[in-house]
XYZ file of N, CA, C and O in Angstrom:
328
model
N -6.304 5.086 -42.374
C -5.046 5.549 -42.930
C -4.615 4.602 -44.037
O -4.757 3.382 -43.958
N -4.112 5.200 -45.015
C -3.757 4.390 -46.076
C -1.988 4.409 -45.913
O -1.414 5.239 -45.208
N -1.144 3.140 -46.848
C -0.054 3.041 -46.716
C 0.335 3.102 -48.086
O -0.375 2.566 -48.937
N 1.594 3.814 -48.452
C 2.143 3.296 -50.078
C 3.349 2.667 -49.585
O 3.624 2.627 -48.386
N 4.321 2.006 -50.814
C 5.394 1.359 -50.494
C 6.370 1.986 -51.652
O 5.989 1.881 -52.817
N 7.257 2.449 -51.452
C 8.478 3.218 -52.270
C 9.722 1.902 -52.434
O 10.351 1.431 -51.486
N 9.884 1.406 -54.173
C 10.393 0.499 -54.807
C 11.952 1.533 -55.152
O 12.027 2.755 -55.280
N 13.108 0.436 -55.231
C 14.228 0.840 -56.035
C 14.688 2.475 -55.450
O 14.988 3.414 -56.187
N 14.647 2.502 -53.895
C 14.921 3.840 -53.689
C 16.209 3.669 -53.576
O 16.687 2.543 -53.719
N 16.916 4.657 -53.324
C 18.253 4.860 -53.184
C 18.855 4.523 -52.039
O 18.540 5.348 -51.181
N 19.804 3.435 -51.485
C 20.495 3.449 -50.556
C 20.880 4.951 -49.906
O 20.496 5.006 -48.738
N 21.479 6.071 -50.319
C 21.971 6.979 -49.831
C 20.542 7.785 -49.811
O 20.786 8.602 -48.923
N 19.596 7.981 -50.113
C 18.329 8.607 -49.430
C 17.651 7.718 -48.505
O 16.751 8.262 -47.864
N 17.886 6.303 -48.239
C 17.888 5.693 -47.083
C 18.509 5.938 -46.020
O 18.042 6.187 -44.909
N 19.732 5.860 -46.399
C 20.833 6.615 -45.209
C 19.813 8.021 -44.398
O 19.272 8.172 -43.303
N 19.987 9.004 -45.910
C 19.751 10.436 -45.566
C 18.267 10.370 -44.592
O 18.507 10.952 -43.533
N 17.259 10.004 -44.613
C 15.955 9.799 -44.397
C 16.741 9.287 -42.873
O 16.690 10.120 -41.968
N 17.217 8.397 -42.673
C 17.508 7.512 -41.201
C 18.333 8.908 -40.702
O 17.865 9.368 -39.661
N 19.466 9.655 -41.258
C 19.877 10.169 -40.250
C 19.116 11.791 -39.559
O 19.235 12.299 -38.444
N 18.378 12.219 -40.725
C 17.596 12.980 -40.794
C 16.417 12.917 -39.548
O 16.138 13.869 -38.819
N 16.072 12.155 -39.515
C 15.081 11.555 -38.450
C 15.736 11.251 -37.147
O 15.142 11.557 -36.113
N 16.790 10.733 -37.103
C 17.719 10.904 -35.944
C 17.837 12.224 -35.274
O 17.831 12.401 -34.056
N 17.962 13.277 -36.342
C 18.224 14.424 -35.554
C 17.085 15.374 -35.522
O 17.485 16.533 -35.415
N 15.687 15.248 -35.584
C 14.682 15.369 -35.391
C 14.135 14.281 -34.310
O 13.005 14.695 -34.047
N 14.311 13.376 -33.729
C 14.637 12.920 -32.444
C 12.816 11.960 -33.368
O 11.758 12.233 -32.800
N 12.741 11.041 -34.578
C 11.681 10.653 -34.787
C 12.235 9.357 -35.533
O 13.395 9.139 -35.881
N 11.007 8.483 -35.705
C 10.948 7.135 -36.699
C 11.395 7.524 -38.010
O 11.082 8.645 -38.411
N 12.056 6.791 -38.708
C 12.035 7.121 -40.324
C 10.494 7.560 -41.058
O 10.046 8.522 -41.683
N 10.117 6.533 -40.678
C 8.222 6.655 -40.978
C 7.739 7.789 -40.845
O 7.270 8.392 -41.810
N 7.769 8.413 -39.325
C 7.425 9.496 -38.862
C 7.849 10.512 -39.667
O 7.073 11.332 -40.158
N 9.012 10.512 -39.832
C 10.207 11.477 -40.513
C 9.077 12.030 -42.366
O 8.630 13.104 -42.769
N 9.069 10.511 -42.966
C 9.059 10.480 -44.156
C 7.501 10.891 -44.216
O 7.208 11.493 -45.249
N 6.474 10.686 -43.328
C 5.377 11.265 -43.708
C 5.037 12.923 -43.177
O 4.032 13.507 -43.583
N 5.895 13.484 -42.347
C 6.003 15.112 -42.131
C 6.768 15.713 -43.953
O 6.010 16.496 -44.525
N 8.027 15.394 -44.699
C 8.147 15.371 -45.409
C 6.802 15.810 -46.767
O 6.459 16.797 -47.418
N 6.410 14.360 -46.613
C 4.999 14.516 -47.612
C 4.102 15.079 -47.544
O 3.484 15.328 -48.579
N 3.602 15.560 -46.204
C 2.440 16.020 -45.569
C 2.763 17.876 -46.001
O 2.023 18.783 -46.382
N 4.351 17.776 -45.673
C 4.701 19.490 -46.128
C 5.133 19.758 -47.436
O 5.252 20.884 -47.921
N 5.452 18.279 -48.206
C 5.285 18.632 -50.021
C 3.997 19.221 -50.327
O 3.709 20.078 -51.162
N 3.297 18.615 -49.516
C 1.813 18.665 -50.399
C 0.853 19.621 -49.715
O -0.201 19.826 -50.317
N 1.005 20.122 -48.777
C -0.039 21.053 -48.397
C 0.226 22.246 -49.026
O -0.794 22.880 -48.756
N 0.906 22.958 -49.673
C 1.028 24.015 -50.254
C 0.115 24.057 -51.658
O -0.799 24.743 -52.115
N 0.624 23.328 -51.914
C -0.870 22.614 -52.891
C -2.072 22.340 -52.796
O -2.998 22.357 -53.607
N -1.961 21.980 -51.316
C -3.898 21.458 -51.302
C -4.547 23.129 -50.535
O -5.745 23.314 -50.322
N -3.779 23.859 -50.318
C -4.333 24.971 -49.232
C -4.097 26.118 -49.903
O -4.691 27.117 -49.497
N -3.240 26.239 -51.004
C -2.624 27.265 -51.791
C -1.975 28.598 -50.799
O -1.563 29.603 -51.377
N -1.936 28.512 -49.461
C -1.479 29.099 -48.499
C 0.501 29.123 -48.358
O 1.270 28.323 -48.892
N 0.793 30.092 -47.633
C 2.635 29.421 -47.080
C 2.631 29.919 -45.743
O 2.299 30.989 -45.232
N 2.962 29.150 -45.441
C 3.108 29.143 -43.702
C 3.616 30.470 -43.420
O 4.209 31.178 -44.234
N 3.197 30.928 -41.547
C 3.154 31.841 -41.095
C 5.479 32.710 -41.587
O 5.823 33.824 -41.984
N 6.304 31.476 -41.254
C 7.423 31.785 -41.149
C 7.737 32.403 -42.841
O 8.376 33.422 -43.104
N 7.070 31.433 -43.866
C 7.963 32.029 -45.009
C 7.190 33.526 -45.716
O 7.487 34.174 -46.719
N 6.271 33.672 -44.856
C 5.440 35.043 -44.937
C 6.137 35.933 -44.724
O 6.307 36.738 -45.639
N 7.030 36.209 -43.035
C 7.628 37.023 -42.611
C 8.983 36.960 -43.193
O 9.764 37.885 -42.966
N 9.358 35.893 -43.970
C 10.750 35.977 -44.719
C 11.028 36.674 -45.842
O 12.042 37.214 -46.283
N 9.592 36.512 -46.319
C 8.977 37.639 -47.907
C 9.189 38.800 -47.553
O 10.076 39.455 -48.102
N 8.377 39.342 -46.498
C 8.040 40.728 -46.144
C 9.358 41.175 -45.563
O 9.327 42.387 -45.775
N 10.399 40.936 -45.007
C 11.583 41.335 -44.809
C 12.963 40.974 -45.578
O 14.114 41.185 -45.193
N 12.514 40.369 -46.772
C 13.749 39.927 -47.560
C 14.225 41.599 -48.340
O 13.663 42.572 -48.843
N 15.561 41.134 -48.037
C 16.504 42.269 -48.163
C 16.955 43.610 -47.878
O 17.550 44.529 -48.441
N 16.357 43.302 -46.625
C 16.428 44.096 -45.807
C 17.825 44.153 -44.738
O 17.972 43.242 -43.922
N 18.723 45.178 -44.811
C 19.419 45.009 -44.325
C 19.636 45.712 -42.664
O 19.804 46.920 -42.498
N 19.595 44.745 -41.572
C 19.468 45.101 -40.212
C 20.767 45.973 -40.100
O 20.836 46.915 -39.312
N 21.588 45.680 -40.766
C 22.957 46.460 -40.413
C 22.535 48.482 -40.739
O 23.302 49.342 -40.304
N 21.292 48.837 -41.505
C 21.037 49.639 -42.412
C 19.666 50.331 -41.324
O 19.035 51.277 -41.796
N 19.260 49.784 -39.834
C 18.103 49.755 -38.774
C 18.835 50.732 -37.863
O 20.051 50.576 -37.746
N 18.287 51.635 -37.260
C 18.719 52.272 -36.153
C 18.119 51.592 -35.362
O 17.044 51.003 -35.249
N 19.766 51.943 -34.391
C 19.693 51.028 -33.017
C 18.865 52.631 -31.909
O 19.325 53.680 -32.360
N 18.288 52.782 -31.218
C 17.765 53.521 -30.003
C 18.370 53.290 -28.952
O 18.750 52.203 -28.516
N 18.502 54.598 -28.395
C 20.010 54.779 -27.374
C 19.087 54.088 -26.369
O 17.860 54.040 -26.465
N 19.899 53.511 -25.306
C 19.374 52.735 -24.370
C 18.954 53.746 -22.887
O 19.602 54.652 -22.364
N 17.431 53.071 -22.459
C 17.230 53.864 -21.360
C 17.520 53.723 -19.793
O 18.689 53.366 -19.653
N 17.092 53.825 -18.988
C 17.089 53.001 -17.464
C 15.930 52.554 -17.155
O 14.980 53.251 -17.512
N 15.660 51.353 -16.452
C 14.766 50.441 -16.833
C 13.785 51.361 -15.337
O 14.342 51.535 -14.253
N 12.226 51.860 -15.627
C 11.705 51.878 -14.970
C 11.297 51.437 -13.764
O 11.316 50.214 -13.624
N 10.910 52.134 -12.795
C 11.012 51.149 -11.375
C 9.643 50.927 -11.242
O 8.975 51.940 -11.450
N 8.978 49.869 -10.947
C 7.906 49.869 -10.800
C 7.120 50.150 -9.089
O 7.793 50.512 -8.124
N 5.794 49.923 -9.033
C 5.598 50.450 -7.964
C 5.469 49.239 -6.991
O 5.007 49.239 -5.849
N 5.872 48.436 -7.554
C 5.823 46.448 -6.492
C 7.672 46.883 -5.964
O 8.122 46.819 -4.820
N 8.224 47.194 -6.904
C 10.032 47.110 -6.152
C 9.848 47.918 -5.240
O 9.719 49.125 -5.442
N 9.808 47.359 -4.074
C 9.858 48.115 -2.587
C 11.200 48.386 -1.882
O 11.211 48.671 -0.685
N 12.421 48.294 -2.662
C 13.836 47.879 -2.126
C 14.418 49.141 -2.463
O 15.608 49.354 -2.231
């Protein structure tokens, strides 16, 4: 594994990075190399993850605009012996 070292960063992206990682329950370190690892794979794989796929394919779509299906009674199966 290789290491770099980041000069003259910003106190308040220090902050942000520490509290950020706090609430991802991780190290700053930890924090700051998921960060880089997800700058850059879009680039090295030319791929986009499974979630912003399904965000494409349903953008603007309005659920309010979906029929709802009248509700049924829930089948009894043949194990409910009661």
């Amino acid at each position: 594994m290789s290491s770099i070292t980041v000069r003259n960063l910003d106190e308040s992206v220090k902050t942000g990075l520490r509290l950020r990682a706090a609430r991802h329950g991780c190290s700053v370190e930890q924090e700051v190399r998921q960060i880089l690892r997800q700058a850059v794979a879009p680039e090295q794989s030319g791929a986009i993850s499974f979630a912003e796929r399904v965000n494409r394919r349903f953008v603007g779509l309005e659920a309010d605009d979906l029929p709802i299906p009248p509700r049924r009674p829930a089948r009894m199966s043949s194990l409910d012996l009661s």
